[in-house]
Structure formats: structure tokens, C-alpha cells
Amino acid sequence: MTTTQLPLRARPMAGNTHGTRSAVTCHLRCGDACFKPVPNTSETSYFRDVASTALSRRSLLRGAGALGLAAVATAFVAEADPAHARPAGGGGKLAFAAIDPVPRTVDDVTVPSGYAWNPIIRWGDPILTGAPAFDGAAQSAESQAGQFGYNCDYLDIIPTNGARTRALLVANHEYTNESIMFPADLDAETAIRIAWAAHGLSVVELRRGRKQQPWEYVLGAPLNRRITLETPFSIDGPAAGSELLRTAEDPTGTTVRGTMNNCAGGTTPWGTVLSGEENFNQYFFAAGSSAEEARYGLGAADGRNWRSVDPRWDATSPDYVNEPNRFGWVVEVDPEDPGSTPVKHTAMGRFKHEGANVVVSSDGHVFAYMGDDERFDYVYRFVSKQRYRKGASRAARRHNLRLLSDGDLSVARFAGDGAEDGVSDGTGEWIPLTRDGRSMVPGFTLEEVLVYTRLAADAVQPTKMDRPEDVEPNLVNGRVYVACTNNSDRGREGKEGPTEANPRATNKDGHIVEIVPSRGDHTATTFEWNLLLICGDPSTAGTYFGGYQGEVSPISCPDNLAFDSTGTLWISTDGQPGAIGYNDALHRVTLSGRERGRVEQFLAVPAGAETCGPVIHDKDGSVFVAVQHPGEDGSWEAPQSYFPDYVPAGSKVPDGHFAGPRPSVVQVTRSR
Ligand code: FEO
Ligand code: CA
Ligand code: CA
Ligand code: CA
């Protein structure tokens, strides 16, 4: 085994520049989901015609105090300018002065003064013993299966010893971008097989000499693991074995090869990692003629043509008509057991799972909160039948590994209260879809509720949301936060207009909903809720920052959420370049006290990239992000980003050396 240290960068370099981002991400990651008809054609939102009083009363609250930062932003010059530094903000233990927003042409990571960054691991870095060093021009599926995968999204860094000098890095790999991964003349089958190996998840051991230092990854460590689109999974829960999950390859409906389009996720109290299978539909060639296929966006558009190599991707084949039903689940991986079989949990329902985040309630049951990331889709909650068992005994662990296999699934309905009482914006309830092993939806069997969850939910009038991404409980204040990333279709002709919990038509910047369980208890089936943020450039009308009147950083398209040790919220973004002209970012948001709603930008990722998987170890002075899809618009032959192997603009890239963009996990540590 060898540890692998990548160079430390003390400060951002002057970035090379290129054009603005295009729709490559939309095409490769989501199958152009936002350019296609909205799959939810149901008349479901219970309060669909309620006028948006919450938005109008909030807009009045925005004062001139928010204007300052936007003016500063236009003067930004790649490197943090001490003249613009502001004092460290109110929330959280990490001391930093918010950086200015970074123009979308800067091809580098930008961090606050006093911090340095370096990549821990990059796409193609070898993980498993025997895996070769990355050589993009000679890549093979075998090499990739032993190397860190592409487009890392969910991320956790889990310390594994008391001295905090050892840790596990767990990341998933959402999708591939063949145009920049390979030379254009690579044969199609090789490219497809590499892509399968570049999907999935990675588990990698980390080491360091002492606390506060940057981590290094350990090549060939015992717990290192790659999970790909060829790794055997088991299917468990009430729908396992269902006719709806059987194929020619798996007549039992209980096993499946691989996982893909893994977006966000969550780490459980028993040490496993959950990951959401999101835009799985785009990988299949399907007839798209049934209501079920249509509701999940399955159709004949199949740009990857994977069926040319493996017939299971052809859902028009009688042998594989159910293969799409075997994706769209929450998967659970035990990173401490590299020999374990990862699981797909049917009890948690099937939709375009962004992720799943777990909290143990006062009575010991496990509550998982989940978003279905599609315009006008829903927020869900799963409650385990069994109770969480404390302790690290083998028996407790075995018990806890079954918690997500059985339980009740429900979907959220939000109602406005129309009252300006200063307490909440409304109330809500969790509408049951399954309970005690039975379907609660007339006309749907239990298996149908779980496999066709979207259609079952349509029948019970939940609230259509603006693309709910991370839905995450805050373990300090007991509330749950919903990142609604955007929905430019809301209010368009023939589409649902603003509602109380989704208050903005043509919502290009997104918003954050804060759920307050009744009695402060997750076991309640009702809740109150608030709009915490209505995102955007603070100088524009209609934005809202929790009532905070001071300077805030511009923020748009909130995606992944995390909390630091004080329960302060951190938000990473996906789409700021197109929405407000700045590189995607990581922001801290104060949740309590007089500075509630204060947004402070901590970092920005390079041009074309999205900030994913934030992990905040504030007591350790560290922040980690996954830098996904840098330079997404380029090609192998003409890269549009050189992150993280920076090549100064205008200089020649050495012959035979691939210096194009590599999705990476970046750590930010104190430099003084
Ligand atoms: Fe993969 Fe919901 O973003
Ligand atoms: Ca996401
Ligand atoms: Ca998260
Ligand atoms: Ca996203």
C-alpha cells in the first residue's frame, strides 16, 4: 500500500477562461429531463390555486441592505481581495470571510483567505491493488473498475479511529461524459464498458499524520472498493420477487447487476451509505407507451445505445421489459465490509431518488427523508418498522442493516395558512402510501405502490414541488430542510402556478423549505413549515433570506445540503452559471438568532462544474466537496478545462499527456 498525496494549492490561480456552460450536463445526466414534457400530468396539488401570499409579504421585507454584495460581485478579479473581506459570520464554528461570487469563466477552485485546497482523489486515480495509474489515452474497462469513477456526487468522509487520523471516503459516480473521457476514435463497445465501470460508488481509505492536516488516500487499502454497473446487488423489501421485477436474467426478481445515476445520498447512524438512483430512465430504450413508462420518462430516446452491447438495456424486449423497474431505488452500501452485497430497498419506493437522509426519532424508529428530483414531483418520508439498536455489537449491526427493508412510506402535502402570524407559513401532513405492509392507495397493490410510487402518490394529492433535491434532517434543531433547486415551468401555460410552498412562477433560482415536525417530534404525521430562502441575486425582487437584512451572498439552484457540528446549514449549488452568472458554490446559511438567513459563500468550483456532496468538519477546520463535471462542454481533443491539472492559458499541453478535466474530491483546510 502507498499513500498518495496530491499537491496543495494555497490560493486560487488566475483562471483560464472559456465560454459559458451549455446543456451538456442536462443531456448526459438527466436525459434532458427539463427540456421534455413534465412527466407529472396529474391534477394533484391539493392547494394548487392558492395565491402566493407568502412570497408577496416576503418581497416587501427585502431592504436596501442586500444590494451591497451584488455591486461588489461585478468587480471580482479571480483572487480573493482582502479589501472585500467581511468579518466571519454568525453561524458555525468555521471562521472565514465570505468570498465574492466568482464569474462563471474562472476555471479554478476559489477558497477564502486563510484556506488552501487540494484534490484528495481524481477520476482515474487507482484505488485497488493492481489498478494502473490513470492513462486516459489507453483506458480500459478493467483499469476503470480499479480506479476512482467519474463525476463524483454524494460524498462522505467518515473518521474511523479516535485520533481521527484514519477515515473512509465514500463517493458515488453519477454519470459519464464520453466526449471528454476518451479520444473520439475509441470504439463504441470499449467506451460503453468503460462507462459502466466508471458509474457506481467508490470506497477509499484515507490517512494523515495528525488532526487538522490534509488527508491522503491509500492505494490498495483493505476496505477500498469499487461498485460498478456490473456489481451484484440484492433487491429486498416487500416488492422483492415481484413479477414487476423479474427479467430473463433474474427470474427471481431479487438480484440485479449494478447501480447507476447515483446522485445524492446520506450516511446512516449504523455506518452505511445510502445513494439515490436518479435519472435511470435515460439509459433505456423503451416503448414509452404505458402510463407507467410515461410517468417515469421512459421512451425511445437512448443516446448511449448500451443495448448494442447488452440486451438488458432494451426494455422493448420481452426478456427485459422489467429491467427499468430494477433501477430508481435507494441503495445501501456497507463501506466497512468490502465483501458485502449492496442492497436496493423497495420499501423506500421507486422514483428519481435524489438521496435519502436518516434520523432516529424519539421512539427509536428510523425516519428517512427523500426527494423526487423532477419538476412538479414530490417529497417522501419512510419510517422503519423496527427500532434502531445502539451499540457496535455484531448483533446490533446485523439488526440495523435490516431497518430500511420494512416500513411505511408517505408523501408530503403542504398547505398555506394565509396568515401573517410570524410563526410559520403553513401546515402540512404526511399522507400514507403504505402502512403495516399494506397499500394505502385504492387501486394499487403494495408491490405497485412501491414499484410505481409516482403513480400511487398522484392518487393521494400531495404537493407538486420545484424539483426537490436533498431533503435533510438537522440533528441539532430537529427540523428538516428541503432544497427545491428550480422549476422554470411553474406558472407556464397549462402548468400549475405558484403555491404556498413553491411561491414563485418561472422559478429559475430555487428555494429552501424548512419543515418543523409537530411537537418537535419526527414521529408526528403533521408539521409546520417556513420558506427559509427564496434564492437569487439579492439585488433582485422576490428574493428572501430568512428575514436577514444585512449583506448576503448571491445563491441560486440549491442542491445538496449539509450541517456542521453546530447545526448550521451549508448548501451547494448546481446551476448558478446559467441562472445568475457565477460559478457554482458552497454557501453557509445561519439558521438561528438575529442572523437567521445570512448566506455566506465559502467556495466556488471551476468553470462548468457543479458543487456536490459537501462535508463540513468544522471542528477539524476542513470542508470537502465533490467537483462534478468540470469542463463539461469540451472534447477530448479540445478540453475546455484543465482542472485540477492546471495548464496556464496559452501554454502547450505536453504531447501524449491528458490534462483535461477530471472530476475530483477536493478538501479545503486551513493554511494558517
Ligand atoms: Fe442529480 Fe437531482 O441532481
Ligand atoms: Ca443533485
Ligand atoms: Ca446532503
Ligand atoms: Ca442537481
Coordinates of N, CA, C and O in Angstrom, one line a residue, residues 88-192:
A88 N -16.0 37.2 9.9 CA -16.7 35.9 10.0 C -18.1 36.0 10.5 O -18.4 36.8 11.4
G89 N -18.9 35.2 9.9 CA -20.4 35.3 10.2 C -20.8 34.6 11.5 O -20.0 34.0 12.2
G90 N -22.1 34.7 11.7 CA -22.7 34.2 12.9 C -22.8 32.8 13.1 O -22.7 32.3 14.3
G91 N -23.0 32.0 12.1 CA -23.3 30.6 12.3 C -22.1 29.7 12.1 O -21.3 29.9 11.3
G92 N -22.0 28.7 13.0 CA -21.0 27.7 12.7 C -19.7 28.0 13.3 O -19.4 29.1 13.7
K93 N -18.8 27.0 13.4 CA -17.5 27.1 14.1 C -16.4 27.5 13.1 O -15.3 27.9 13.5
L94 N -16.6 27.4 11.8 CA -15.6 27.7 10.9 C -15.5 29.2 10.7 O -16.4 29.8 10.2
A95 N -14.3 29.7 11.0 CA -14.1 31.2 10.8 C -13.6 31.5 9.4 O -12.6 30.9 9.0
F96 N -14.4 32.2 8.7 CA -13.9 32.6 7.3 C -14.7 33.9 7.0 O -15.7 34.2 7.5
A97 N -14.1 34.7 6.1 CA -14.7 35.8 5.5 C -15.3 35.4 4.2 O -14.6 34.9 3.3
A98 N -16.6 35.6 4.0 CA -17.2 35.2 2.7 C -16.5 35.7 1.5 O -16.0 36.8 1.5
I99 N -16.3 34.8 0.5 CA -15.7 35.2 -0.7 C -16.7 35.9 -1.6 O -17.9 35.7 -1.4
D100 N -16.3 36.7 -2.6 CA -17.2 37.2 -3.5 C -17.6 36.2 -4.5 O -16.8 35.2 -4.8
P101 N -18.8 36.3 -5.1 CA -19.1 35.3 -6.1 C -18.1 35.4 -7.3 O -17.6 36.4 -7.6
V102 N -17.9 34.2 -7.9 CA -16.9 34.0 -8.9 C -17.5 34.0 -10.3 O -18.3 33.1 -10.5
P103 N -17.0 34.8 -11.2 CA -17.6 34.8 -12.6 C -17.5 33.4 -13.2 O -16.5 32.6 -12.9
R104 N -18.4 33.0 -14.0 CA -18.5 31.7 -14.5 C -17.4 31.3 -15.5 O -17.4 30.1 -16.0
T105 N -16.5 32.1 -15.8 CA -15.4 31.8 -16.7 C -14.2 31.4 -16.0 O -13.2 30.9 -16.6
V106 N -14.1 31.5 -14.6 CA -12.9 31.1 -13.9 C -12.8 29.6 -13.7 O -13.6 29.0 -13.2
D107 N -11.7 29.1 -14.3 CA -11.5 27.6 -14.3 C -10.6 27.2 -13.1 O -9.6 26.6 -13.2
D108 N -11.1 27.4 -11.9 CA -10.3 27.1 -10.7 C -11.2 27.1 -9.5 O -12.3 27.7 -9.5
V109 N -10.7 26.4 -8.4 CA -11.4 26.4 -7.2 C -11.0 27.7 -6.5 O -9.9 28.2 -6.5
T110 N -12.0 28.4 -5.9 CA -11.7 29.6 -5.1 C -12.1 29.4 -3.7 O -13.3 28.9 -3.4
V111 N -11.2 29.7 -2.8 CA -11.5 29.5 -1.3 C -11.2 30.8 -0.6 O -10.6 31.7 -1.1
P112 N -11.7 30.9 0.7 CA -11.5 32.1 1.5 C -10.0 32.3 1.8 O -9.2 31.3 1.9
S113 N -9.7 33.5 2.1 CA -8.4 33.9 2.6 C -8.1 33.0 3.9 O -8.9 32.9 4.7
G114 N -6.9 32.5 3.9 CA -6.5 31.6 5.1 C -6.8 30.2 4.9 O -6.5 29.4 5.8
Y115 N -7.3 29.8 3.8 CA -7.6 28.4 3.5 C -6.8 28.0 2.2 O -6.5 28.8 1.3
A116 N -6.5 26.7 2.1 CA -5.9 26.1 0.9 C -6.7 24.9 0.5 O -7.5 24.3 1.3
W117 N -6.6 24.5 -0.7 CA -7.3 23.3 -1.2 C -6.4 22.4 -2.0 O -5.4 22.8 -2.5
N118 N -6.8 21.1 -2.0 CA -6.1 20.2 -2.9 C -7.1 19.0 -3.1 O -7.9 18.7 -2.3
P119 N -6.9 18.4 -4.3 CA -7.7 17.2 -4.6 C -7.2 16.0 -3.7 O -6.0 15.8 -3.7
I120 N -8.2 15.3 -3.1 CA -7.8 14.1 -2.4 C -7.7 13.0 -3.5 O -6.7 12.1 -3.4
I121 N -8.6 12.9 -4.4 CA -8.6 11.9 -5.4 C -9.4 12.4 -6.6 O -10.3 13.2 -6.5
R122 N -8.9 11.9 -7.7 CA -9.5 12.4 -9.0 C -10.0 11.2 -9.8 O -9.5 10.0 -9.6
W123 N -10.9 11.5 -10.8 CA -11.3 10.4 -11.7 C -10.1 9.7 -12.3 O -9.1 10.3 -12.7
G124 N -10.1 8.4 -12.2 CA -9.0 7.6 -12.8 C -7.9 7.2 -11.8 O -7.0 6.4 -12.1
D125 N -7.8 7.9 -10.7 CA -6.7 7.5 -9.7 C -6.9 6.1 -9.3 O -8.1 5.7 -8.9
P126 N -5.9 5.3 -9.2 CA -6.0 3.9 -8.9 C -6.4 3.7 -7.4 O -5.9 4.4 -6.5
I127 N -7.3 2.8 -7.1 CA -7.8 2.5 -5.8 C -7.4 1.1 -5.4 O -6.9 0.9 -4.3
L128 N -7.7 0.2 -6.3 CA -7.5 -1.2 -5.9 C -6.1 -1.7 -6.3 O -5.5 -1.2 -7.2
T129 N -5.6 -2.6 -5.5 CA -4.3 -3.2 -5.8 C -4.2 -3.7 -7.2 O -5.1 -4.4 -7.7
G130 N -3.2 -3.3 -7.9 CA -3.0 -3.7 -9.3 C -3.6 -2.8 -10.3 O -3.3 -2.9 -11.5
A131 N -4.4 -1.9 -9.9 CA -5.0 -0.9 -10.9 C -3.9 0.0 -11.4 O -3.1 0.5 -10.6
P132 N -3.9 0.3 -12.7 CA -2.8 1.1 -13.2 C -3.0 2.6 -13.0 O -4.2 3.0 -12.7
A133 N -2.0 3.3 -13.0 CA -2.1 4.8 -13.0 C -3.0 5.2 -14.2 O -3.0 4.6 -15.2
F134 N -3.6 6.3 -14.0 CA -4.5 6.9 -15.0 C -3.8 7.2 -16.3 O -2.8 7.9 -16.3
D135 N -4.3 6.6 -17.4 CA -3.8 7.0 -18.7 C -5.0 7.1 -19.6 O -5.5 6.1 -20.1
G136 N -5.5 8.3 -19.7 CA -6.7 8.5 -20.5 C -6.7 7.9 -21.9 O -7.7 7.5 -22.4
A137 N -5.5 8.0 -22.5 CA -5.4 7.6 -23.9 C -5.4 6.0 -24.0 O -5.5 5.5 -25.1
A138 N -5.2 5.3 -22.9 CA -5.1 3.9 -23.0 C -6.1 3.3 -22.0 O -5.8 2.2 -21.4
Q139 N -7.2 3.9 -21.8 CA -8.1 3.5 -20.7 C -8.8 2.2 -21.2 O -9.1 1.9 -22.3
S140 N -9.1 1.3 -20.2 CA -9.9 0.1 -20.4 C -10.9 -0.1 -19.3 O -10.8 0.5 -18.2
A141 N -11.9 -0.9 -19.5 CA -12.9 -1.2 -18.5 C -12.3 -1.8 -17.3 O -12.6 -1.5 -16.1
E142 N -11.3 -2.7 -17.5 CA -10.6 -3.3 -16.4 C -9.9 -2.3 -15.5 O -9.9 -2.3 -14.3
S143 N -9.2 -1.4 -16.2 CA -8.5 -0.3 -15.4 C -9.5 0.5 -14.6 O -9.3 0.8 -13.4
Q144 N -10.5 0.9 -15.3 CA -11.5 1.8 -14.7 C -12.2 1.2 -13.5 O -12.5 1.8 -12.5
A145 N -12.4 -0.1 -13.6 CA -13.0 -0.9 -12.5 C -12.2 -0.9 -11.2 O -12.7 -1.2 -10.1
G146 N -10.9 -0.6 -11.3 CA -10.0 -0.5 -10.2 C -9.6 0.9 -9.8 O -8.8 1.2 -8.9
Q147 N -10.2 1.9 -10.5 CA -9.9 3.3 -10.3 C -11.1 4.1 -9.9 O -12.2 3.6 -10.0
F148 N -10.9 5.3 -9.3 CA -11.9 6.2 -8.9 C -12.8 6.5 -10.1 O -12.3 6.8 -11.2
G149 N -14.1 6.4 -9.9 CA -15.1 6.6 -11.0 C -15.2 8.0 -11.4 O -14.6 8.9 -10.9
Y150 N -16.2 8.2 -12.4 CA -16.4 9.6 -13.0 C -17.4 10.3 -12.2 O -18.3 9.8 -11.5
N151 N -17.4 11.6 -12.3 CA -18.5 12.6 -11.9 C -19.0 12.2 -10.5 O -20.2 11.9 -10.3
C152 N -18.1 12.4 -9.5 CA -18.4 12.1 -8.1 C -19.5 13.1 -7.7 O -19.5 14.3 -8.0
D153 N -20.5 12.6 -6.9 CA -21.6 13.4 -6.4 C -21.7 13.3 -4.9 O -21.1 14.1 -4.2
Y154 N -22.5 12.4 -4.4 CA -22.6 12.2 -2.9 C -21.2 11.9 -2.4 O -20.4 11.2 -3.0
L155 N -20.9 12.5 -1.2 CA -19.6 12.3 -0.6 C -19.8 12.2 0.9 O -20.5 13.0 1.5
D156 N -19.0 11.3 1.5 CA -18.8 11.5 3.0 C -17.4 11.1 3.3 O -16.7 10.3 2.6
I157 N -16.9 11.7 4.3 CA -15.6 11.4 4.9 C -15.8 11.0 6.3 O -16.2 11.8 7.2
I158 N -15.6 9.7 6.6 CA -16.1 9.1 7.9 C -14.8 8.7 8.7 O -14.2 7.7 8.3
P159 N -14.4 9.5 9.7 CA -13.3 9.1 10.5 C -13.5 7.7 11.1 O -14.6 7.4 11.6
T160 N -12.5 6.9 11.2 CA -12.7 5.5 11.7 C -11.8 5.2 12.9 O -11.8 4.1 13.4
N161 N -11.0 6.2 13.4 CA -10.3 6.0 14.7 C -10.4 7.2 15.6 O -10.8 8.3 15.1
G162 N -10.2 7.0 16.9 CA -10.4 8.1 17.8 C -9.5 9.2 17.6 O -9.8 10.4 17.9
A163 N -8.3 9.0 17.1 CA -7.3 10.1 16.8 C -7.7 10.9 15.5 O -7.0 11.8 15.2
R164 N -8.7 10.4 14.8 CA -9.1 11.0 13.6 C -7.9 11.1 12.6 O -7.8 12.1 11.9
T165 N -7.2 10.1 12.5 CA -6.1 10.0 11.5 C -6.3 9.0 10.4 O -5.5 8.8 9.5
R166 N -7.5 8.3 10.6 CA -7.9 7.4 9.5 C -9.3 7.6 9.2 O -10.1 8.0 10.1
A167 N -9.7 7.5 8.0 CA -11.1 7.7 7.6 C -11.4 6.9 6.3 O -10.5 6.4 5.6
L168 N -12.7 6.8 6.1 CA -13.2 6.2 4.8 C -13.8 7.3 4.0 O -14.6 8.1 4.5
L169 N -13.4 7.4 2.8 CA -14.0 8.3 1.8 C -15.0 7.5 1.0 O -14.6 6.4 0.5
V170 N -16.3 7.9 1.0 CA -17.3 7.2 0.2 C -17.9 8.2 -0.8 O -18.3 9.3 -0.4
A171 N -17.8 7.9 -2.1 CA -18.4 8.8 -3.1 C -19.2 8.0 -4.1 O -18.8 6.8 -4.3
N172 N -20.2 8.6 -4.7 CA -20.8 7.9 -5.8 C -20.5 8.6 -7.1 O -19.9 9.7 -7.1
H173 N -20.8 7.9 -8.2 CA -20.4 8.4 -9.6 C -21.6 8.5 -10.4 O -22.1 7.4 -10.9
E174 N -22.1 9.7 -10.6 CA -23.5 9.8 -11.2 C -23.6 9.4 -12.6 O -24.4 8.6 -13.0
Y175 N -22.7 10.0 -13.5 CA -22.9 9.7 -14.9 C -21.5 9.9 -15.6 O -20.6 10.4 -15.0
T176 N -21.5 9.6 -16.9 CA -20.2 9.8 -17.6 C -20.4 10.8 -18.8 O -21.5 11.0 -19.2
N177 N -19.3 11.3 -19.2 CA -19.3 12.3 -20.3 C -18.2 11.8 -21.3 O -17.0 12.1 -21.2
E178 N -18.7 10.9 -22.2 CA -17.7 10.2 -23.1 C -16.9 11.2 -24.0 O -15.8 10.9 -24.4
S179 N -17.5 12.3 -24.3 CA -16.8 13.3 -25.2 C -15.5 13.7 -24.6 O -14.6 14.0 -25.4
I180 N -15.4 13.9 -23.3 CA -14.2 14.4 -22.7 C -13.4 13.3 -22.0 O -12.3 13.5 -21.5
M181 N -14.0 12.1 -21.9 CA -13.3 11.0 -21.2 C -12.4 10.2 -22.2 O -11.4 9.6 -21.7
F182 N -12.7 10.2 -23.4 CA -12.0 9.4 -24.4 C -11.7 10.1 -25.7 O -12.4 11.0 -26.0
P183 N -10.7 9.6 -26.4 CA -10.5 10.1 -27.8 C -11.7 9.8 -28.6 O -12.4 8.7 -28.4
A184 N -12.0 10.6 -29.6 CA -13.3 10.4 -30.4 C -13.2 9.1 -31.2 O -14.3 8.5 -31.5
D185 N -12.0 8.5 -31.4 CA -12.0 7.3 -32.3 C -12.0 6.0 -31.4 O -11.8 5.0 -32.0
L186 N -12.2 6.1 -30.1 CA -12.3 4.9 -29.3 C -13.5 4.1 -29.8 O -14.6 4.7 -30.0
D187 N -13.4 2.8 -29.9 CA -14.5 2.0 -30.4 C -15.7 2.0 -29.4 O -15.5 2.1 -28.2
A188 N -16.9 1.9 -29.9 CA -18.1 2.1 -29.2 C -18.2 1.2 -28.0 O -18.6 1.6 -26.9
E189 N -17.9 -0.1 -28.2 CA -18.1 -1.1 -27.2 C -17.1 -0.8 -26.0 O -17.5 -0.9 -24.8
T190 N -15.9 -0.5 -26.3 CA -14.9 -0.2 -25.3 C -15.4 1.0 -24.5 O -15.3 0.9 -23.2
A191 N -15.9 2.0 -25.1 CA -16.3 3.2 -24.4 C -17.5 2.9 -23.5 O -17.6 3.3 -22.4
I192 N -18.4 2.0 -24.0 CA -19.6 1.7 -23.2 C -19.2 0.9 -21.9 O -19.6 1.1 -20.8

